[in-house]
GROMACS .gro file of C-alpha atoms in nm:
model
  474
    1MET     CA    1   7.436  16.730  16.074
    2PRO     CA    2   7.753  16.777  15.865
    3ALA     CA    3   7.746  17.048  15.606
    4MET     CA    4   7.685  16.937  15.242
    5HIS     CA    5   7.883  17.102  14.957
    6THR     CA    6   7.764  17.095  14.591
    7GLN     CA    7   7.967  17.182  14.280
    8ASP     CA    8   7.836  17.369  13.982
    9PRO     CA    9   7.888  17.154  13.670
   10THR     CA   10   7.904  17.459  13.458
   11GLN     CA   11   8.243  17.546  13.590
   12PRO     CA   12   8.529  17.501  13.336
   13GLN     CA   13   8.711  17.239  13.540
   14ASP     CA   14   8.403  17.014  13.564
   15LEU     CA   15   8.330  17.041  13.190
   16ALA     CA   16   8.678  16.915  13.098
   17GLN     CA   17   8.645  16.614  13.328
   18ASN     CA   18   8.306  16.518  13.175
   19LEU     CA   19   8.445  16.537  12.820
   20ALA     CA   20   8.741  16.314  12.913
   21GLN     CA   21   8.510  16.051  13.063
   22ARG     CA   22   8.290  16.046  12.749
   23GLN     CA   23   8.595  15.998  12.522
   24VAL     CA   24   8.699  15.700  12.730
   25GLN     CA   25   8.352  15.538  12.691
   26ARG     CA   26   8.327  15.579  12.305
   27GLU     CA   27   8.460  15.301  12.068
   28ILE     CA   28   8.620  15.443  11.760
   29ILE     CA   29   8.687  15.200  11.463
   30SER     CA   30   8.845  15.247  11.120
   31VAL     CA   31   8.670  15.213  10.786
   32SER     CA   32   8.855  14.886  10.724
   33GLN     CA   33   8.730  14.746  11.055
   34LEU     CA   34   8.377  14.858  10.968
   35ASN     CA   35   8.382  14.685  10.629
   36ARG     CA   36   8.534  14.371  10.781
   37ARG     CA   37   8.261  14.351  11.044
   38ALA     CA   38   7.995  14.409  10.780
   39ARG     CA   39   8.141  14.131  10.564
   40GLN     CA   40   8.152  13.890  10.860
   41LEU     CA   41   7.791  13.967  10.946
   42LEU     CA   42   7.677  13.904  10.587
   43GLU     CA   43   7.873  13.581  10.543
   44THR     CA   44   7.774  13.448  10.887
   45HIS     CA   45   7.401  13.520  10.882
   46MET     CA   46   7.319  13.445  10.516
   47SER     CA   47   7.376  13.096  10.374
   48LEU     CA   48   7.407  12.993  10.008
   49LEU     CA   49   7.132  13.139   9.790
   50TRP     CA   50   6.994  13.069   9.444
   51VAL     CA   51   6.958  13.398   9.251
   52GLU     CA   52   6.828  13.451   8.897
   53GLY     CA   53   6.907  13.757   8.687
   54GLU     CA   54   7.055  13.908   8.372
   55ILE     CA   55   7.432  13.945   8.321
   56SER     CA   56   7.579  14.288   8.240
   57ASN     CA   57   7.925  14.451   8.263
   58PHE     CA   58   8.098  14.114   8.222
   59ALA     CA   59   8.477  14.131   8.274
   60ARG     CA   60   8.737  13.856   8.242
   61PRO     CA   61   9.088  13.974   8.346
   62SER     CA   62   9.410  13.778   8.296
   63SER     CA   63   9.375  13.624   8.644
   64GLY     CA   64   9.094  13.406   8.507
   65HIS     CA   65   8.834  13.536   8.753
   66TRP     CA   66   8.495  13.661   8.627
   67TYR     CA   67   8.337  13.987   8.742
   68PHE     CA   68   7.992  14.101   8.633
   69THR     CA   69   7.666  14.260   8.745
   70LEU     CA   70   7.350  14.059   8.797
   71LYS     CA   71   7.035  14.267   8.754
   72ASP     CA   72   6.660  14.262   8.708
   73ALA     CA   73   6.413  14.538   8.626
   74ASN     CA   74   6.448  14.712   8.967
   75ALA     CA   75   6.789  14.636   9.115
   76GLN     CA   76   7.140  14.508   9.055
   77VAL     CA   77   7.423  14.346   9.253
   78ARG     CA   78   7.793  14.302   9.183
   79CYS     CA   79   7.917  13.943   9.142
   80ALA     CA   80   8.254  13.766   9.142
   81MET     CA   81   8.322  13.407   9.025
   82PHE     CA   82   8.677  13.292   9.088
   83ARG     CA   83   8.875  13.078   8.847
   84ASN     CA   84   8.857  12.753   9.047
   85ARG     CA   85   8.476  12.774   9.015
   86ASN     CA   86   8.424  12.915   8.665
   87GLN     CA   87   8.640  12.639   8.512
   88GLN     CA   88   8.346  12.402   8.573
   89VAL     CA   89   8.111  12.615   8.359
   90ARG     CA   90   8.077  12.474   8.007
   91HIS     CA   91   8.028  12.808   7.820
   92VAL     CA   92   8.150  13.157   7.904
   93PRO     CA   93   7.840  13.369   7.981
   94GLN     CA   94   7.754  13.670   7.764
   95ALA     CA   95   7.607  14.011   7.848
   96GLY     CA   96   7.230  14.003   7.841
   97GLN     CA   97   7.216  13.625   7.922
   98GLN     CA   98   6.962  13.517   8.183
   99VAL     CA   99   7.139  13.292   8.435
  100LEU     CA  100   7.074  13.108   8.760
  101VAL     CA  101   7.354  13.125   9.020
  102ARG     CA  102   7.423  12.965   9.357
  103ALA     CA  103   7.616  13.219   9.565
  104ARG     CA  104   7.704  13.338   9.912
  105VAL     CA  105   7.658  13.702  10.017
  106SER     CA  106   7.976  13.895  10.096
  107LEU     CA  107   8.128  14.245  10.088
  108TYR     CA  108   8.437  14.373   9.906
  109GLU     CA  109   8.620  14.551  10.185
  110GLY     CA  110   8.837  14.764   9.958
  111ARG     CA  111   8.542  14.960   9.817
  112GLY     CA  112   8.274  14.872  10.065
  113ASP     CA  113   8.071  14.714   9.782
  114TYR     CA  114   7.810  14.456   9.867
  115GLN     CA  115   7.854  14.156   9.628
  116LEU     CA  116   7.780  13.789   9.556
  117ILE     CA  117   8.054  13.523   9.546
  118ILE     CA  118   7.933  13.278   9.277
  119GLU     CA  119   7.981  12.903   9.343
  120HIS     CA  120   7.778  12.770   9.048
  121LEU     CA  121   7.636  12.927   8.730
  122GLU     CA  122   7.398  12.787   8.470
  123ASP     CA  123   7.163  12.918   8.205
  124ALA     CA  124   6.825  12.994   8.360
  125GLY     CA  125   6.638  12.785   8.104
  126GLU     CA  126   6.898  12.508   8.130
  127GLY     CA  127   6.852  12.499   8.506
  128ALA     CA  128   6.484  12.423   8.466
  129LEU     CA  129   6.567  12.147   8.221
  130GLN     CA  130   6.826  12.010   8.459
  131ARG     CA  131   6.573  11.991   8.740
  132ALA     CA  132   6.326  11.817   8.510
  133PHE     CA  133   6.608  11.577   8.409
  134GLU     CA  134   6.684  11.489   8.773
  135ALA     CA  135   6.315  11.439   8.855
  136LEU     CA  136   6.258  11.200   8.562
  137LYS     CA  137   6.585  11.020   8.634
  138HIS     CA  138   6.477  10.958   8.993
  139GLN     CA  139   6.133  10.838   8.885
  140LEU     CA  140   6.260  10.592   8.626
  141HIS     CA  141   6.530  10.466   8.863
  142GLN     CA  142   6.265  10.389   9.123
  143GLU     CA  143   6.064  10.198   8.860
  144GLY     CA  144   6.368   9.981   8.779
  145LEU     CA  145   6.433  10.100   8.421
  146PHE     CA  146   6.803  10.137   8.504
  147ASP     CA  147   6.835   9.793   8.666
  148PRO     CA  148   7.149   9.611   8.538
  149ALA     CA  149   6.956   9.282   8.547
  150HIS     CA  150   6.745   9.409   8.256
  151LYS     CA  151   7.048   9.489   8.037
  152LYS     CA  152   7.077   9.265   7.731
  153PRO     CA  153   7.417   9.146   7.606
  154LEU     CA  154   7.539   9.275   7.272
  155PRO     CA  155   7.600   9.029   6.986
  156THR     CA  156   7.964   8.951   6.924
  157LEU     CA  157   7.923   9.024   6.553
  158PRO     CA  158   7.596   9.195   6.449
  159GLN     CA  159   7.422   9.038   6.151
  160HIS     CA  160   7.200   9.341   6.087
  161LEU     CA  161   7.265   9.679   6.249
  162GLY     CA  162   6.988   9.939   6.286
  163ILE     CA  163   7.068  10.310   6.335
  164VAL     CA  164   6.813  10.560   6.471
  165THR     CA  165   6.940  10.913   6.401
  166SER     CA  166   6.915  11.207   6.163
  167PRO     CA  167   7.003  11.116   5.801
  168THR     CA  168   7.183  11.452   5.758
  169GLY     CA  169   7.363  11.479   6.091
  170ALA     CA  170   7.727  11.421   6.174
  171ALA     CA  171   7.642  11.112   6.380
  172ILE     CA  172   7.543  10.892   6.082
  173ARG     CA  173   7.854  11.000   5.889
  174ASP     CA  174   8.080  10.916   6.185
  175ILE     CA  175   7.916  10.577   6.239
  176LEU     CA  176   7.934  10.477   5.870
  177HIS     CA  177   8.295  10.594   5.848
  178VAL     CA  178   8.396  10.373   6.143
  179LEU     CA  179   8.200  10.076   6.004
  180GLU     CA  180   8.366  10.113   5.664
  181ARG     CA  181   8.707  10.125   5.828
  182ARG     CA  182   8.659   9.841   6.077
  183PHE     CA  183   8.408   9.596   5.927
  184PRO     CA  184   8.223   9.708   5.613
  185ALA     CA  185   8.047   9.371   5.567
  186ILE     CA  186   7.787   9.443   5.839
  187PRO     CA  187   7.444   9.526   5.682
  188VAL     CA  188   7.306   9.861   5.805
  189SER     CA  189   6.947   9.995   5.807
  190LEU     CA  190   6.887  10.363   5.882
  191PHE     CA  191   6.566  10.470   6.059
  192PRO     CA  192   6.565  10.849   5.996
  193VAL     CA  193   6.432  11.078   6.270
  194ALA     CA  194   6.459  11.436   6.388
  195VAL     CA  195   6.702  11.456   6.679
  196GLN     CA  196   6.592  11.790   6.825
  197GLY     CA  197   6.271  11.987   6.847
  198SER     CA  198   5.927  11.917   6.988
  199GLU     CA  199   5.852  11.627   6.751
  200ALA     CA  200   6.186  11.449   6.786
  201ALA     CA  201   6.100  11.237   7.092
  202GLY     CA  202   5.791  11.086   6.927
  203GLN     CA  203   5.982  11.007   6.608
  204ILE     CA  204   6.267  10.844   6.800
  205ALA     CA  205   6.030  10.625   7.006
  206LYS     CA  206   5.842  10.519   6.691
  207ALA     CA  207   6.166  10.441   6.508
  208ILE     CA  208   6.279  10.214   6.794
  209ASN     CA  209   5.949  10.025   6.777
  210ASP     CA  210   5.971  10.005   6.395
  211ALA     CA  211   6.327   9.871   6.415
  212ASN     CA  212   6.211   9.593   6.649
  213ALA     CA  213   5.944   9.490   6.396
  214TYR     CA  214   6.149   9.540   6.080
  215VAL     CA  215   6.270   9.234   5.885
  216ASP     CA  216   6.495   9.291   5.585
  217PRO     CA  217   6.429   9.041   5.302
  218HIS     CA  218   6.803   8.976   5.259
  219HIS     CA  219   6.949   9.024   5.608
  220GLY     CA  220   6.660   8.942   5.841
  221ALA     CA  221   6.567   9.129   6.158
  222CYS     CA  222   6.794   9.379   6.332
  223ASP     CA  223   6.995   9.227   6.617
  224LEU     CA  224   7.146   9.557   6.741
  225LEU     CA  225   7.035   9.922   6.749
  226ILE     CA  226   7.235  10.244   6.781
  227ILE     CA  227   7.039  10.557   6.874
  228GLY     CA  228   7.203  10.896   6.904
  229ARG     CA  229   7.318  11.225   6.763
  230GLY     CA  230   7.610  11.466   6.779
  231GLY     CA  231   7.684  11.712   7.060
  232GLY     CA  232   7.483  12.016   7.162
  233SER     CA  233   7.333  12.200   7.456
  234LEU     CA  234   7.109  12.036   7.712
  235GLU     CA  235   6.808  12.178   7.525
  236ASP     CA  236   6.935  12.032   7.195
  237LEU     CA  237   6.977  11.688   7.352
  238TRP     CA  238   6.645  11.701   7.536
  239PRO     CA  239   6.450  11.456   7.312
  240PHE     CA  240   6.677  11.182   7.449
  241ASN     CA  241   6.569  11.282   7.803
  242GLU     CA  242   6.199  11.235   7.728
  243GLU     CA  243   6.009  10.962   7.914
  244LEU     CA  244   5.858  10.842   7.585
  245VAL     CA  245   6.202  10.759   7.446
  246ALA     CA  246   6.321  10.600   7.771
  247ARG     CA  247   6.026  10.360   7.782
  248ALA     CA  248   6.069  10.271   7.414
  249ILE     CA  249   6.433  10.177   7.480
  250TYR     CA  250   6.335   9.975   7.787
  251ALA     CA  251   6.067   9.785   7.589
  252SER     CA  252   6.302   9.708   7.298
  253LYS     CA  253   6.368   9.337   7.244
  254VAL     CA  254   6.677   9.429   7.041
  255PRO     CA  255   6.987   9.542   7.240
  256VAL     CA  256   7.031   9.920   7.227
  257ILE     CA  257   7.351  10.130   7.234
  258SER     CA  258   7.296  10.494   7.334
  259ALA     CA  259   7.539  10.733   7.162
  260VAL     CA  260   7.415  11.084   7.238
  261GLY     CA  261   7.641  11.391   7.222
  262HIS     CA  262   7.996  11.403   7.350
  263GLU     CA  263   8.160  11.212   7.633
  264VAL     CA  264   8.057  11.471   7.895
  265ASP     CA  265   7.690  11.463   7.788
  266VAL     CA  266   7.467  11.229   7.988
  267THR     CA  267   7.102  11.162   7.901
  268ILE     CA  268   6.819  10.946   8.033
  269ALA     CA  269   6.864  10.727   7.723
  270ASP     CA  270   7.218  10.644   7.844
  271PHE     CA  271   7.084  10.505   8.173
  272VAL     CA  272   6.809  10.293   8.013
  273ALA     CA  273   7.010  10.160   7.717
  274ASP     CA  274   7.192   9.828   7.741
  275VAL     CA  275   7.527  10.001   7.670
  276ARG     CA  276   7.626  10.370   7.671
  277ALA     CA  277   7.881  10.491   7.418
  278PRO     CA  278   8.051  10.829   7.477
  279THR     CA  279   8.013  10.927   7.107
  280PRO     CA  280   7.848  10.785   6.791
  281SER     CA  281   8.193  10.686   6.663
  282ALA     CA  282   8.258  10.497   6.987
  283ALA     CA  283   7.926  10.316   6.943
  284ALA     CA  284   8.041  10.190   6.602
  285GLU     CA  285   8.371  10.081   6.762
  286ILE     CA  286   8.187   9.890   7.036
  287CYS     CA  287   7.958   9.691   6.809
  288THR     CA  288   8.210   9.588   6.543
  289PRO     CA  289   8.526   9.383   6.551
  290ASN     CA  290   8.844   9.514   6.394
  291GLY     CA  291   8.844   9.386   6.035
  292GLU     CA  292   9.224   9.398   6.008
  293ASP     CA  293   9.263   9.194   6.327
  294MET     CA  294   9.011   8.939   6.200
  295LEU     CA  295   9.187   8.926   5.861
  296GLN     CA  296   9.518   8.855   6.034
  297GLN     CA  297   9.345   8.592   6.245
  298PHE     CA  298   9.194   8.429   5.936
  299CYS     CA  299   9.535   8.432   5.766
  300GLY     CA  300   9.674   8.256   6.070
  301TYR     CA  301   9.393   8.001   6.053
  302GLU     CA  302   9.464   7.951   5.681
  303ILE     CA  303   9.830   7.880   5.747
  304LEU     CA  304   9.743   7.644   6.032
  305LEU     CA  305   9.479   7.462   5.826
  306THR     CA  306   9.716   7.427   5.530
  307ASP     CA  307   9.982   7.279   5.757
  308ILE     CA  308   9.732   7.035   5.909
  309LEU     CA  309   9.612   6.922   5.562
  310ARG     CA  310   9.969   6.870   5.442
  311ARG     CA  311  10.054   6.660   5.747
  312HIS     CA  312   9.734   6.460   5.704
  313LEU     CA  313   9.805   6.394   5.335
  314ARG     CA  314  10.162   6.292   5.416
  315LEU     CA  315  10.039   6.053   5.685
  316GLN     CA  316   9.783   5.899   5.450
  317GLN     CA  317  10.050   5.857   5.180
  318GLU     CA  318  10.280   5.679   5.424
  319ARG     CA  319   9.996   5.454   5.531
  320THR     CA  320   9.911   5.374   5.168
  321ASN     CA  321  10.275   5.285   5.097
  322ALA     CA  322  10.284   5.060   5.402
  323LEU     CA  323   9.967   4.879   5.292
  324ALA     CA  324  10.101   4.840   4.941
  325ALA     CA  325  10.417   4.682   5.079
  326ARG     CA  326  10.211   4.435   5.280
  327LEU     CA  327   9.995   4.335   4.982
  328GLN     CA  328  10.084   3.979   4.847
  329HIS     CA  329   9.985   3.761   4.548
  330PRO     CA  330   9.712   3.500   4.636
  331GLY     CA  331   9.942   3.212   4.528
  332GLN     CA  332  10.211   3.325   4.770
  333ARG     CA  333   9.955   3.351   5.047
  334LEU     CA  334   9.827   2.994   4.968
  335GLN     CA  335  10.181   2.857   4.979
  336SER     CA  336  10.237   3.031   5.310
  337GLN     CA  337   9.915   2.887   5.449
  338ALA     CA  338  10.005   2.533   5.325
  339GLN     CA  339  10.344   2.553   5.495
  340HIS     CA  340  10.171   2.672   5.809
  341LEU     CA  341   9.937   2.367   5.798
  342ASP     CA  342  10.236   2.132   5.763
  343ASN     CA  343  10.399   2.286   6.067
  344LEU     CA  344  10.079   2.241   6.262
  345GLU     CA  345  10.057   1.871   6.159
  346ILE     CA  346  10.415   1.807   6.272
  347ARG     CA  347  10.352   1.984   6.603
  348LEU     CA  348  10.035   1.777   6.653
  349GLN     CA  349  10.214   1.444   6.597
  350GLN     CA  350  10.489   1.545   6.837
  351ALA     CA  351  10.233   1.646   7.098
  352ILE     CA  352  10.053   1.306   7.063
  353GLN     CA  353  10.379   1.112   7.105
  354LYS     CA  354  10.476   1.318   7.405
  355SER     CA  355  10.134   1.267   7.562
  356LEU     CA  356  10.149   0.885   7.508
  357SER     CA  357  10.494   0.870   7.664
  358GLN     CA  358  10.384   1.072   7.967
  359ASN     CA  359  10.074   0.854   8.016
  360SER     CA  360  10.284   0.529   7.997
  361GLN     CA  361  10.526   0.660   8.259
  362GLN     CA  362  10.235   0.766   8.482
  363LEU     CA  363  10.078   0.414   8.452
  364ALA     CA  364  10.404   0.246   8.553
  365ASN     CA  365  10.429   0.473   8.858
  366LEU     CA  366  10.075   0.383   8.961
  367VAL     CA  367  10.148   0.004   8.938
  368PHE     CA  368  10.459   0.045   9.151
  369ARG     CA  369  10.267   0.247   9.412
  370HIS     CA  370   9.993  -0.020   9.416
  371GLN     CA  371  10.240  -0.299   9.481
  372SER     CA  372  10.420  -0.102   9.751
  373HIS     CA  373  10.092  -0.054   9.939
  374ASN     CA  374   9.992  -0.430   9.948
  375PRO     CA  375   9.789  -0.488  10.276
  376THR     CA  376   9.925  -0.843  10.342
  377GLN     CA  377  10.280  -0.723  10.394
  378SER     CA  378  10.156  -0.436  10.611
  379ILE     CA  379   9.953  -0.671  10.832
  380HIS     CA  380  10.255  -0.904  10.882
  381GLN     CA  381  10.474  -0.610  10.985
  382HIS     CA  382  10.217  -0.478  11.231
  383SER     CA  383  10.166  -0.829  11.383
  384LYS     CA  384  10.538  -0.859  11.457
  385GLN     CA  385  10.540  -0.513  11.612
  386LEU     CA  386  10.234  -0.601  11.825
  387ALA     CA  387  10.399  -0.919  11.966
  388TYR     CA  388  10.711  -0.722  12.052
  389LEU     CA  389  10.510  -0.456  12.233
  390ARG     CA  390  10.311  -0.719  12.422
  391ASP     CA  391  10.636  -0.878  12.560
  392ARG     CA  392  10.767  -0.537  12.665
  393LEU     CA  393  10.441  -0.458  12.844
  394HIS     CA  394  10.447  -0.788  13.044
  395SER     CA  395  10.810  -0.734  13.153
  396SER     CA  396  10.738  -0.374  13.252
  397MET     CA  397  10.434  -0.477  13.461
  398GLN     CA  398  10.634  -0.743  13.650
  399HIS     CA  399  10.912  -0.499  13.727
  400THR     CA  400  10.670  -0.227  13.840
  401LEU     CA  401  10.481  -0.471  14.070
  402ARG     CA  402  10.797  -0.591  14.242
  403SER     CA  403  10.913  -0.231  14.299
  404ALA     CA  404  10.573  -0.141  14.449
  405GLN     CA  405  10.577  -0.442  14.690
  406GLN     CA  406  10.924  -0.351  14.816
  407SER     CA  407  10.826   0.013  14.869
  408LEU     CA  408  10.508  -0.092  15.054
  409GLY     CA  409  10.703  -0.312  15.300
  410LYS     CA  410  10.945  -0.030  15.377
  411ASN     CA  411  10.667   0.224  15.429
  412ALA     CA  412  10.469  -0.019  15.658
  413ALA     CA  413  10.774  -0.074  15.880
  414LEU     CA  414  10.839   0.301  15.896
  415LEU     CA  415  10.476   0.372  15.981
  416ASP     CA  416  10.472   0.112  16.252
  417SER     CA  417  10.782   0.263  16.405
  418VAL     CA  418  10.621   0.603  16.442
  419ASN     CA  419  10.274   0.482  16.545
  420PRO     CA  420  10.193   0.633  16.893
  421LEU     CA  421   9.991   0.324  16.983
  422SER     CA  422  10.305   0.117  16.957
  423ILE     CA  423  10.471   0.350  17.209
  424LEU     CA  424  10.177   0.308  17.444
  425GLN     CA  425  10.214  -0.073  17.424
  426ARG     CA  426  10.559  -0.031  17.569
  427GLY     CA  427  10.411   0.130  17.890
  428TYR     CA  428  10.402   0.493  17.794
  429SER     CA  429  10.095   0.720  17.828
  430VAL     CA  430   9.974   1.061  17.693
  431THR     CA  431   9.827   1.319  17.936
  432ARG     CA  432   9.609   1.608  17.814
  433THR     CA  433   9.428   1.900  17.973
  434THR     CA  434   9.050   1.917  17.963
  435ASP     CA  435   9.068   2.132  17.651
  436GLY     CA  436   9.282   1.868  17.473
  437ARG     CA  437   9.630   2.021  17.502
  438VAL     CA  438   9.914   1.768  17.544
  439ILE     CA  439  10.102   1.820  17.872
  440ARG     CA  440  10.471   1.825  17.797
  441THR     CA  441  10.615   2.005  18.104
  442SER     CA  442  10.507   2.059  18.463
  443ARG     CA  443  10.434   2.420  18.387
  444ASP     CA  444  10.147   2.317  18.151
  445VAL     CA  445   9.926   2.226  18.459
  446GLU     CA  446   9.830   2.374  18.790
  447VAL     CA  447   9.735   2.225  19.126
  448GLY     CA  448   9.370   2.123  19.133
  449GLU     CA  449   9.341   2.102  18.755
  450GLU     CA  450   9.181   1.790  18.606
  451VAL     CA  451   9.380   1.602  18.345
  452SER     CA  452   9.306   1.298  18.120
  453THR     CA  453   9.563   1.022  18.072
  454ARG     CA  454   9.553   0.786  17.766
  455LEU     CA  455   9.697   0.438  17.817
  456ASN     CA  456   9.754   0.148  17.576
  457ALA     CA  457   9.418   0.017  17.682
  458GLY     CA  458   9.176   0.270  17.827
  459SER     CA  459   9.228   0.609  18.002
  460PHE     CA  460   9.160   0.779  18.335
  461ILE     CA  461   9.095   1.128  18.476
  462SER     CA  462   9.287   1.258  18.772
  463THR     CA  463   9.328   1.582  18.968
  464VAL     CA  464   9.669   1.742  19.014
  465THR     CA  465   9.750   1.766  19.382
  466GLU     CA  466  10.109   1.877  19.353
  467VAL     CA  467  10.331   2.016  19.075
  468ILE     CA  468  10.703   1.940  19.090
  469HIS     CA  469  10.916   2.145  18.855
  470ALA     CA  470  11.238   2.015  18.712
  471ASN     CA  471  11.549   2.223  18.725
  472ASN     CA  472  11.557   2.267  18.344
  473ASP     CA  473  11.177   2.306  18.318
  474THR     CA  474  11.116   2.640  18.151
   0.00000   0.00000   0.00000
């Protein structure tokens, strides 16, 4: 067996080699790399979260970003909300405010601080109201309360306007100011209600029902309603998000304009109402025409009507003058009628004379035509013509008969000259084969063949014993 050699690892040379190998196997990273990997792990493995807490240490530098701490009774976390996101928040949050945020977990590499990057921020109480708002909105939409087919058209010019709002709020002042400016003649009835608080929704719903039943002794029933109030937080506007108010608007027989808050505020009442106005002032603009425009239009109508009346009066005056010019004294009209009768009498006499003259001429023509068609003269003429035709016929028959006799004699002599029987009388005969062919040359028969010979009187059958051909017999 070969000798085996072992080394002692405790020797200095072996210790150095082992340390070098271990340094090669270790991975050494920087603090920046560590924080970057930690941030990537947090952002990759944790999705967006909803977190509720209290704001403290709020900072708002010139960059526009927000930095604060979100805490509860036992812990806290740093937060950052960048400008492109915090511009969508309606109010700047304050220290001590309870908020609800939607955020993603991250890490600030520069300090190694664990933090939340805020995407959305809302008041904690407002968030609950918002969720209740969305739930009721979905429910009423499913029931068809928002259906456009149920929307009623607004009157072109309201005859009696009802307003459901607070009698001391800014909304009623804005509406009345616009009405006074645009069309102050519209009658207005105010149905006072509280527009915020726990009892507001019930008062608003009752006021809508009362407005539908109300009949003013001078102006009649309301034909248009405006319900609304000025701006405020979601909690302030909440009575207009109550189901009780929504169903009262839907059941209203009178068209309803919803004018709640500012243009950015949206309530359930806006969806159910027949028309949504962005503000109470806009609601007054929608339901009223512009008085100045209508005044200008009426002035235009006045000018047009005045012009039409003047032209009509002028036309009637011209017609009256024309009729007056045509009007005559009765004596003048009688004289004119008498002269007209005289003219008619003269025309009648002339017509009678002309008719008598025409009838006399027509009678003379008839007598002449009668004489010219006397039958005696016609019979004499036809008798003479008949005798002449009879003579011509006799002469023609005699001539034709003589011509026929001459032609017959010529044809008889010609026929007799070509009659074969006449040739036979002169001693000639006609010889035929048994099948009836006439024998013209010696080559038409053969020796031993029977032939038939026709004479002038009778015939005989013979047998050919010899055939003699002529020199020119072909």
